[in-house]
Amino acid sequence: RQGCAMEVVLGQVEQLPALLAVSRTDLVRNWDSLTLDRALEWARYFQHLYDRFRARPQLREALGRRLRRSQPYPQLGFSTLGRCPQLLGLALLENRALPPAACSRLLRSLPQSPGAGTGPEPRGLELIARRKAAACLLALPRRPPRRLPGPEAQLQAEAQLLLSRLQEEEQETREAAGQLRWLCGVLEQLPQPRAFEVVAAALALLKQGRGAETAGGRGREGSSLDGYQASAAGDGCTAGLLLSWLLGSQERFFAFCLCLPCSHLAFLAGHYSQLSRSYLDLLAVWGSHLVYDPLQGRWVKSCHDKSELSWEELRQRFSCLCQVSTLLKEQTQAALKLLRTQDGDFKVCGVSVWTDLLMEV
């Protein structure tokens, strides 16, 4: 009986994407107060499921899997159930097709939705509305970029929003694979260059100490050793997810390194050893494509592929790595010496690109 009852619940949860989708269409033009009340009752029922099953990992994961299976909303997860009244209310308020009578009914009903809260932190519809307003603001034309590291204010705000949502997802979905699926679904909605910039800014914020303060309010725990350790562990998990997404595809990491300025890449490499190793390996691949032109007396690209780096660009990237910290400088020089040895350990210019790079940096 319990299995049958759970299957009924899972079938009901599958209807959530349809409910959120129809709330944004012209179909609401035919909604009366009774139809609106039924929609809000369903939203409150989904929130009730969230409150009931949030402390039961197996059932929570089952509900999350059923939601993630729904299309075209792969980013929905178990935590969505807890925000369902607010998400539905905001979608309806933004829909100009909603009749005036139903809109008035909605405005009277929303303040009574569970979870509104009265504390100093924004809750419920207020929190969702603030995030929506922030997303609309971030969609405005960008200002000229500032020097990195230290991302521009708009990019920093986007990174903070990503960290906040990612940390919420970590609290609700204990399985790392589920968190990574959610992250992939979110980042795939951004244009690739922007997704790379946001991920890089988020990684920088975590190391600059601002990610924990701005994304989730964990900065208040810093007064105790336990709070600091919990914050550091949480930031480490968040950074691990971002790095897993970034390094999970060779093609993606290749595009990431071409997209970002070398000074920003060097900053991240100085703080994330996993990234620095992959970056040095990629620079080794790029350097192996250079050939020495005796007529010009310099290293040139083996072909005119735009994805390859010139000698000047490669030299600049290695130089940036050597300027971040003593540890990264030693790691970079050790990598170059190993490459020079593997290439014949020549000590004269124009024979091995690694010999010439070592002399330059």
Short mmCIF file of C-alpha atoms in Angstrom, two decimals:
data_model
loop_
_atom_site.label_atom_id
_atom_site.label_comp_id
_atom_site.label_asym_id
_atom_site.label_seq_id
_atom_site.Cartn_x
_atom_site.Cartn_y
_atom_site.Cartn_z
CA ARG A 1 0.00 0.00 0.00
CA GLN A 2 2.83 2.38 0.85
CA GLY A 3 4.43 1.67 -2.54
CA CYS A 4 1.17 2.45 -4.36
CA ALA A 5 0.69 5.64 -2.35
CA MET A 6 4.23 6.79 -3.16
CA GLU A 7 3.70 6.09 -6.85
CA VAL A 8 0.60 8.30 -6.74
CA VAL A 9 2.66 11.08 -5.12
CA LEU A 10 5.40 10.73 -7.75
CA GLY A 11 2.79 10.94 -10.49
CA GLN A 12 1.40 14.11 -8.94
CA VAL A 13 4.88 15.64 -8.69
CA GLU A 14 5.34 15.06 -12.42
CA GLN A 15 2.58 17.65 -12.99
CA LEU A 16 4.60 20.47 -11.39
CA PRO A 17 6.48 21.46 -14.60
CA ALA A 18 3.15 21.65 -16.45
CA LEU A 19 1.65 23.83 -13.72
CA LEU A 20 4.58 26.27 -13.83
CA ALA A 21 4.60 26.25 -17.62
CA VAL A 22 0.89 26.99 -18.06
CA SER A 23 1.11 29.85 -15.56
CA ARG A 24 3.26 31.73 -18.11
CA THR A 25 0.99 31.22 -21.13
CA ASP A 26 -2.13 32.89 -22.50
CA LEU A 27 -4.21 29.97 -21.22
CA VAL A 28 -4.61 31.78 -17.90
CA ARG A 29 -6.85 34.25 -19.75
CA ASN A 30 -9.73 31.84 -19.06
CA TRP A 31 -8.93 31.35 -15.38
CA ASP A 32 -11.56 32.39 -12.86
CA SER A 33 -11.13 32.65 -9.08
CA LEU A 34 -11.99 28.97 -8.60
CA THR A 35 -9.35 27.84 -11.10
CA LEU A 36 -6.78 30.10 -9.46
CA ASP A 37 -7.60 28.68 -6.02
CA ARG A 38 -7.10 25.13 -7.33
CA ALA A 39 -3.71 26.08 -8.80
CA LEU A 40 -2.61 27.65 -5.52
CA GLU A 41 -3.83 24.60 -3.60
CA TRP A 42 -1.65 22.39 -5.79
CA ALA A 43 1.30 24.70 -5.16
CA ARG A 44 0.75 24.53 -1.39
CA TYR A 45 0.40 20.74 -1.64
CA PHE A 46 3.81 20.53 -3.33
CA GLN A 47 5.25 22.69 -0.56
CA HIS A 48 3.68 20.32 1.97
CA LEU A 49 5.48 17.42 0.26
CA TYR A 50 8.74 19.33 0.61
CA ASP A 51 8.21 19.87 4.36
CA ARG A 52 7.18 16.25 4.85
CA PHE A 53 10.01 14.53 2.98
CA ARG A 54 12.96 16.92 3.36
CA ALA A 55 14.32 14.89 6.31
CA ARG A 56 13.99 11.56 4.47
CA PRO A 57 16.92 11.28 2.02
CA GLN A 58 15.65 8.32 -0.03
CA LEU A 59 12.20 9.77 -0.64
CA ARG A 60 13.68 13.21 -1.25
CA GLU A 61 16.00 11.80 -3.89
CA ALA A 62 13.13 9.87 -5.52
CA LEU A 63 11.07 13.04 -5.83
CA GLY A 64 14.08 14.95 -7.16
CA ARG A 65 14.78 12.31 -9.80
CA ARG A 66 11.18 12.37 -10.98
CA LEU A 67 11.30 16.16 -11.32
CA ARG A 68 14.64 16.17 -13.14
CA ARG A 69 13.21 13.68 -15.59
CA SER A 70 10.56 16.22 -16.59
CA GLN A 71 11.17 18.28 -19.72
CA PRO A 72 11.72 21.04 -20.70
CA TYR A 73 12.74 21.92 -17.12
CA PRO A 74 15.87 19.85 -16.30
CA GLN A 75 16.90 22.37 -13.64
CA LEU A 76 13.91 21.56 -11.39
CA GLY A 77 14.80 19.64 -8.23
CA PHE A 78 13.41 18.69 -4.85
CA SER A 79 14.06 22.19 -3.46
CA THR A 80 11.66 23.56 -6.11
CA LEU A 81 8.77 21.97 -4.20
CA GLY A 82 9.47 24.20 -1.21
CA ARG A 83 9.27 27.35 -3.34
CA CYS A 84 6.32 26.29 -5.47
CA PRO A 85 3.72 28.82 -4.14
CA GLN A 86 6.18 31.66 -4.66
CA LEU A 87 7.27 30.50 -8.12
CA LEU A 88 3.68 30.09 -9.24
CA GLY A 89 2.63 33.43 -7.75
CA LEU A 90 5.48 35.32 -9.38
CA ALA A 91 4.81 33.71 -12.78
CA LEU A 92 1.12 34.67 -12.60
CA LEU A 93 1.87 38.22 -11.48
CA GLU A 94 4.16 38.64 -14.50
CA ASN A 95 1.53 37.24 -16.88
CA ARG A 96 -0.58 40.07 -18.29
CA ALA A 97 -3.12 37.58 -19.61
CA LEU A 98 -4.36 36.86 -16.07
CA PRO A 99 -7.86 38.40 -15.68
CA PRO A 100 -8.23 41.27 -13.15
CA ALA A 101 -10.53 39.27 -10.86
CA ALA A 102 -8.09 36.37 -10.68
CA CYS A 103 -5.19 38.79 -10.17
CA SER A 104 -6.96 40.42 -7.22
CA ARG A 105 -7.64 37.01 -5.77
CA LEU A 106 -3.99 36.11 -6.20
CA LEU A 107 -2.79 39.24 -4.40
CA ARG A 108 -5.07 38.45 -1.44
CA SER A 109 -3.96 34.81 -1.33
CA LEU A 110 -0.17 35.12 -1.61
CA PRO A 111 0.55 36.84 1.75
CA GLN A 112 -1.11 33.88 3.48
CA SER A 113 1.10 31.34 1.70
CA PRO A 114 3.14 29.20 4.12
CA GLY A 115 6.78 30.11 4.57
CA ALA A 116 6.38 33.85 4.16
CA GLY A 117 8.34 34.50 7.35
CA THR A 118 8.73 37.70 9.34
CA GLY A 119 12.45 37.72 10.10
CA PRO A 120 15.07 40.18 8.84
CA GLU A 121 16.04 37.93 5.90
CA PRO A 122 13.80 37.98 2.78
CA ARG A 123 11.49 34.98 2.52
CA GLY A 124 8.95 33.53 0.13
CA LEU A 125 7.69 35.77 -2.64
CA GLU A 126 9.90 38.66 -1.57
CA LEU A 127 13.05 36.57 -1.99
CA ILE A 128 11.93 35.19 -5.36
CA ALA A 129 11.00 38.69 -6.53
CA ARG A 130 14.40 40.06 -5.54
CA ARG A 131 16.16 37.30 -7.46
CA LYS A 132 13.96 37.89 -10.48
CA ALA A 133 14.69 41.62 -10.36
CA ALA A 134 18.40 40.89 -10.07
CA ALA A 135 18.25 38.57 -13.09
CA CYS A 136 16.46 41.26 -15.14
CA LEU A 137 19.03 43.84 -14.09
CA LEU A 138 21.90 41.54 -15.03
CA ALA A 139 20.40 41.13 -18.50
CA LEU A 140 21.06 44.84 -19.25
CA PRO A 141 24.03 45.75 -21.50
CA ARG A 142 27.34 45.19 -19.78
CA ARG A 143 29.73 47.93 -18.76
CA PRO A 144 33.37 47.89 -19.93
CA PRO A 145 35.31 45.21 -18.02
CA ARG A 146 37.65 46.12 -15.20
CA ARG A 147 41.10 44.71 -14.70
CA LEU A 148 41.21 41.18 -13.32
CA PRO A 149 41.31 39.62 -10.79
CA GLY A 150 38.46 41.39 -9.06
CA PRO A 151 35.52 40.95 -11.43
CA GLU A 152 33.28 43.81 -12.43
CA ALA A 153 30.26 44.44 -10.21
CA GLN A 154 27.73 42.90 -12.61
CA LEU A 155 29.76 39.75 -13.15
CA GLN A 156 30.42 39.48 -9.41
CA ALA A 157 26.68 39.69 -8.72
CA GLU A 158 25.98 36.89 -11.20
CA ALA A 159 28.66 34.76 -9.57
CA GLN A 160 27.21 35.41 -6.11
CA LEU A 161 23.74 34.37 -7.31
CA LEU A 162 25.20 31.15 -8.75
CA LEU A 163 27.02 30.38 -5.49
CA SER A 164 23.89 31.04 -3.45
CA ARG A 165 21.73 28.69 -5.54
CA LEU A 166 24.46 26.06 -5.71
CA GLN A 167 24.82 26.03 -1.92
CA GLU A 168 21.03 25.69 -1.55
CA GLU A 169 21.13 22.76 -3.95
CA GLU A 170 23.94 21.15 -1.93
CA GLN A 171 21.81 21.34 1.22
CA GLU A 172 18.81 19.72 -0.48
CA THR A 173 20.58 17.18 -2.74
CA ARG A 174 23.23 15.22 -0.88
CA GLU A 175 24.33 13.32 -3.98
CA ALA A 176 27.20 15.07 -5.78
CA ALA A 177 26.07 13.70 -9.14
CA GLY A 178 22.67 15.33 -8.70
CA GLN A 179 24.26 18.67 -7.81
CA LEU A 180 26.49 18.48 -10.86
CA ARG A 181 23.49 17.74 -13.11
CA TRP A 182 21.74 20.80 -11.72
CA LEU A 183 24.84 22.95 -12.30
CA CYS A 184 25.19 21.72 -15.90
CA GLY A 185 21.55 22.53 -16.57
CA VAL A 186 21.98 26.08 -15.29
CA LEU A 187 25.27 26.85 -17.07
CA GLU A 188 24.07 25.42 -20.38
CA GLN A 189 21.43 28.16 -20.47
CA LEU A 190 24.14 30.85 -20.61
CA PRO A 191 26.15 31.74 -23.73
CA GLN A 192 29.47 29.91 -23.47
CA PRO A 193 31.73 32.94 -22.99
CA ARG A 194 29.46 34.29 -20.25
CA ALA A 195 29.21 30.92 -18.52
CA PHE A 196 33.02 30.74 -18.38
CA GLU A 197 33.25 34.26 -16.95
CA VAL A 198 30.64 33.54 -14.26
CA VAL A 199 32.34 30.28 -13.21
CA ALA A 200 35.75 31.98 -13.07
CA ALA A 201 34.32 34.84 -11.01
CA ALA A 202 32.65 32.37 -8.63
CA LEU A 203 35.92 30.48 -8.12
CA ALA A 204 37.70 33.77 -7.48
CA LEU A 205 35.07 34.87 -4.94
CA LEU A 206 35.44 31.64 -2.99
CA LYS A 207 39.18 32.23 -2.63
CA GLN A 208 38.82 35.94 -1.89
CA GLY A 209 36.61 35.13 1.09
CA ARG A 210 33.50 36.88 -0.19
CA GLY A 211 31.63 33.86 -1.52
CA ALA A 212 30.71 32.56 1.92
CA GLU A 213 29.62 35.98 3.16
CA THR A 214 27.42 36.89 0.23
CA ALA A 215 26.10 33.50 -0.85
CA GLY A 216 24.16 31.93 1.96
CA GLY A 217 25.06 34.15 4.93
CA ARG A 218 27.69 31.80 6.31
CA GLY A 219 30.04 34.67 7.13
CA ARG A 220 28.31 35.06 10.50
CA GLU A 221 29.74 31.71 11.57
CA GLY A 222 33.30 32.99 11.40
CA SER A 223 33.35 33.83 15.13
CA SER A 224 33.82 30.15 16.05
CA LEU A 225 36.29 27.55 14.86
CA ASP A 226 33.48 25.09 14.06
CA GLY A 227 31.70 27.72 12.00
CA TYR A 228 34.88 28.55 10.10
CA GLN A 229 35.58 24.89 9.36
CA ALA A 230 32.00 24.32 8.21
CA SER A 231 32.21 27.36 5.96
CA ALA A 232 35.55 26.25 4.50
CA ALA A 233 34.24 22.72 3.91
CA GLY A 234 31.13 24.09 2.17
CA ASP A 235 33.21 26.36 -0.04
CA GLY A 236 35.47 23.42 -0.89
CA CYS A 237 32.49 21.33 -2.04
CA THR A 238 31.16 24.24 -4.10
CA ALA A 239 34.54 24.83 -5.74
CA GLY A 240 34.84 21.10 -6.42
CA LEU A 241 31.54 21.11 -8.31
CA LEU A 242 32.56 24.12 -10.40
CA LEU A 243 35.91 22.52 -11.21
CA SER A 244 34.23 19.20 -12.07
CA TRP A 245 32.05 20.97 -14.59
CA LEU A 246 34.98 22.92 -16.01
CA LEU A 247 37.46 20.04 -16.25
CA GLY A 248 34.88 17.41 -17.15
CA SER A 249 35.24 18.21 -20.84
CA GLN A 250 38.59 18.75 -22.56
CA GLU A 251 36.90 20.85 -25.21
CA ARG A 252 35.18 23.01 -22.57
CA PHE A 253 38.41 23.62 -20.64
CA PHE A 254 40.21 24.43 -23.90
CA ALA A 255 37.57 27.10 -24.71
CA PHE A 256 37.67 28.38 -21.11
CA CYS A 257 41.43 29.01 -21.28
CA LEU A 258 41.12 30.79 -24.63
CA CYS A 259 38.25 32.94 -23.36
CA LEU A 260 39.78 34.29 -20.14
CA PRO A 261 42.69 36.75 -19.83
CA CYS A 262 45.95 35.06 -18.88
CA SER A 263 46.21 37.13 -15.67
CA HIS A 264 42.86 35.78 -14.45
CA LEU A 265 43.80 32.21 -15.36
CA ALA A 266 47.08 32.60 -13.47
CA PHE A 267 45.18 33.89 -10.41
CA LEU A 268 42.91 30.82 -10.41
CA ALA A 269 45.81 28.45 -11.07
CA GLY A 270 47.56 29.90 -8.02
CA HIS A 271 44.62 28.89 -5.80
CA TYR A 272 43.43 25.62 -7.35
CA SER A 273 46.10 22.97 -7.86
CA GLN A 274 43.75 20.80 -9.93
CA LEU A 275 43.25 23.66 -12.36
CA SER A 276 46.95 24.58 -12.47
CA ARG A 277 47.95 21.04 -13.48
CA SER A 278 45.38 20.94 -16.28
CA TYR A 279 46.37 24.43 -17.44
CA LEU A 280 50.08 23.55 -17.60
CA ASP A 281 49.25 20.37 -19.54
CA LEU A 282 47.23 22.45 -22.01
CA LEU A 283 50.06 24.98 -22.41
CA ALA A 284 52.39 22.07 -23.15
CA VAL A 285 50.06 20.94 -25.95
CA TRP A 286 49.89 24.47 -27.38
CA GLY A 287 53.68 24.86 -27.20
CA SER A 288 54.25 21.58 -29.04
CA HIS A 289 52.45 23.08 -32.07
CA LEU A 290 55.06 25.82 -32.51
CA VAL A 291 57.89 25.37 -35.04
CA TYR A 292 61.05 27.41 -35.46
CA ASP A 293 61.30 29.45 -38.66
CA PRO A 294 65.04 30.03 -39.36
CA LEU A 295 64.28 32.68 -41.99
CA GLN A 296 62.33 34.79 -39.50
CA GLY A 297 64.45 33.72 -36.55
CA ARG A 298 61.44 33.03 -34.30
CA TRP A 299 58.84 30.46 -33.31
CA VAL A 300 55.67 30.42 -35.39
CA LYS A 301 52.43 28.44 -35.50
CA SER A 302 52.62 25.13 -37.32
CA CYS A 303 49.36 26.07 -39.07
CA HIS A 304 47.11 29.11 -39.18
CA ASP A 305 44.57 27.64 -36.77
CA LYS A 306 43.12 30.44 -34.65
CA SER A 307 42.85 28.11 -31.63
CA GLU A 308 46.64 27.81 -31.42
CA LEU A 309 48.69 30.34 -29.46
CA SER A 310 51.50 32.41 -30.92
CA TRP A 311 54.94 32.45 -29.33
CA GLU A 312 54.24 35.82 -27.73
CA GLU A 313 50.93 34.62 -26.23
CA LEU A 314 52.49 31.42 -24.89
CA ARG A 315 55.40 33.33 -23.34
CA GLN A 316 52.99 35.77 -21.68
CA ARG A 317 50.93 32.96 -20.17
CA PHE A 318 53.98 31.25 -18.67
CA SER A 319 55.25 34.60 -17.38
CA CYS A 320 51.91 35.32 -15.68
CA LEU A 321 52.06 31.97 -13.90
CA CYS A 322 55.51 32.80 -12.55
CA GLN A 323 54.31 36.11 -11.09
CA VAL A 324 51.42 34.79 -8.95
CA SER A 325 53.37 33.05 -6.16
CA THR A 326 56.69 31.41 -5.44
CA LEU A 327 55.04 27.98 -5.31
CA LEU A 328 53.36 28.37 -8.72
CA LYS A 329 56.57 29.80 -10.18
CA GLU A 330 58.50 26.72 -9.04
CA GLN A 331 55.78 24.42 -10.38
CA THR A 332 55.81 26.21 -13.74
CA GLN A 333 59.59 26.14 -14.06
CA ALA A 334 59.67 22.46 -13.07
CA ALA A 335 57.13 21.67 -15.79
CA LEU A 336 59.20 23.58 -18.38
CA LYS A 337 62.42 21.82 -17.33
CA LEU A 338 60.74 18.42 -17.64
CA LEU A 339 59.47 19.32 -21.11
CA ARG A 340 62.94 20.52 -22.11
CA THR A 341 64.48 17.24 -20.89
CA GLN A 342 61.92 15.19 -22.80
CA ASP A 343 62.68 17.28 -25.90
CA GLY A 344 66.43 16.48 -25.79
CA ASP A 345 67.63 18.86 -23.03
CA PHE A 346 69.09 21.36 -25.50
CA LYS A 347 70.68 24.50 -24.06
CA VAL A 348 70.86 26.64 -27.22
CA CYS A 349 68.17 28.88 -28.70
CA GLY A 350 66.03 27.87 -31.66
CA VAL A 351 66.17 24.11 -31.10
CA SER A 352 63.54 23.49 -28.42
CA VAL A 353 60.64 25.81 -27.65
CA TRP A 354 60.90 24.78 -23.99
CA THR A 355 64.55 25.85 -23.78
CA ASP A 356 63.66 29.28 -25.17
CA LEU A 357 60.66 29.65 -22.86
CA LEU A 358 62.78 28.79 -19.82
CA MET A 359 65.25 31.51 -20.81
CA GLU A 360 62.41 34.01 -21.21
CA VAL A 361 60.55 33.35 -17.95
#
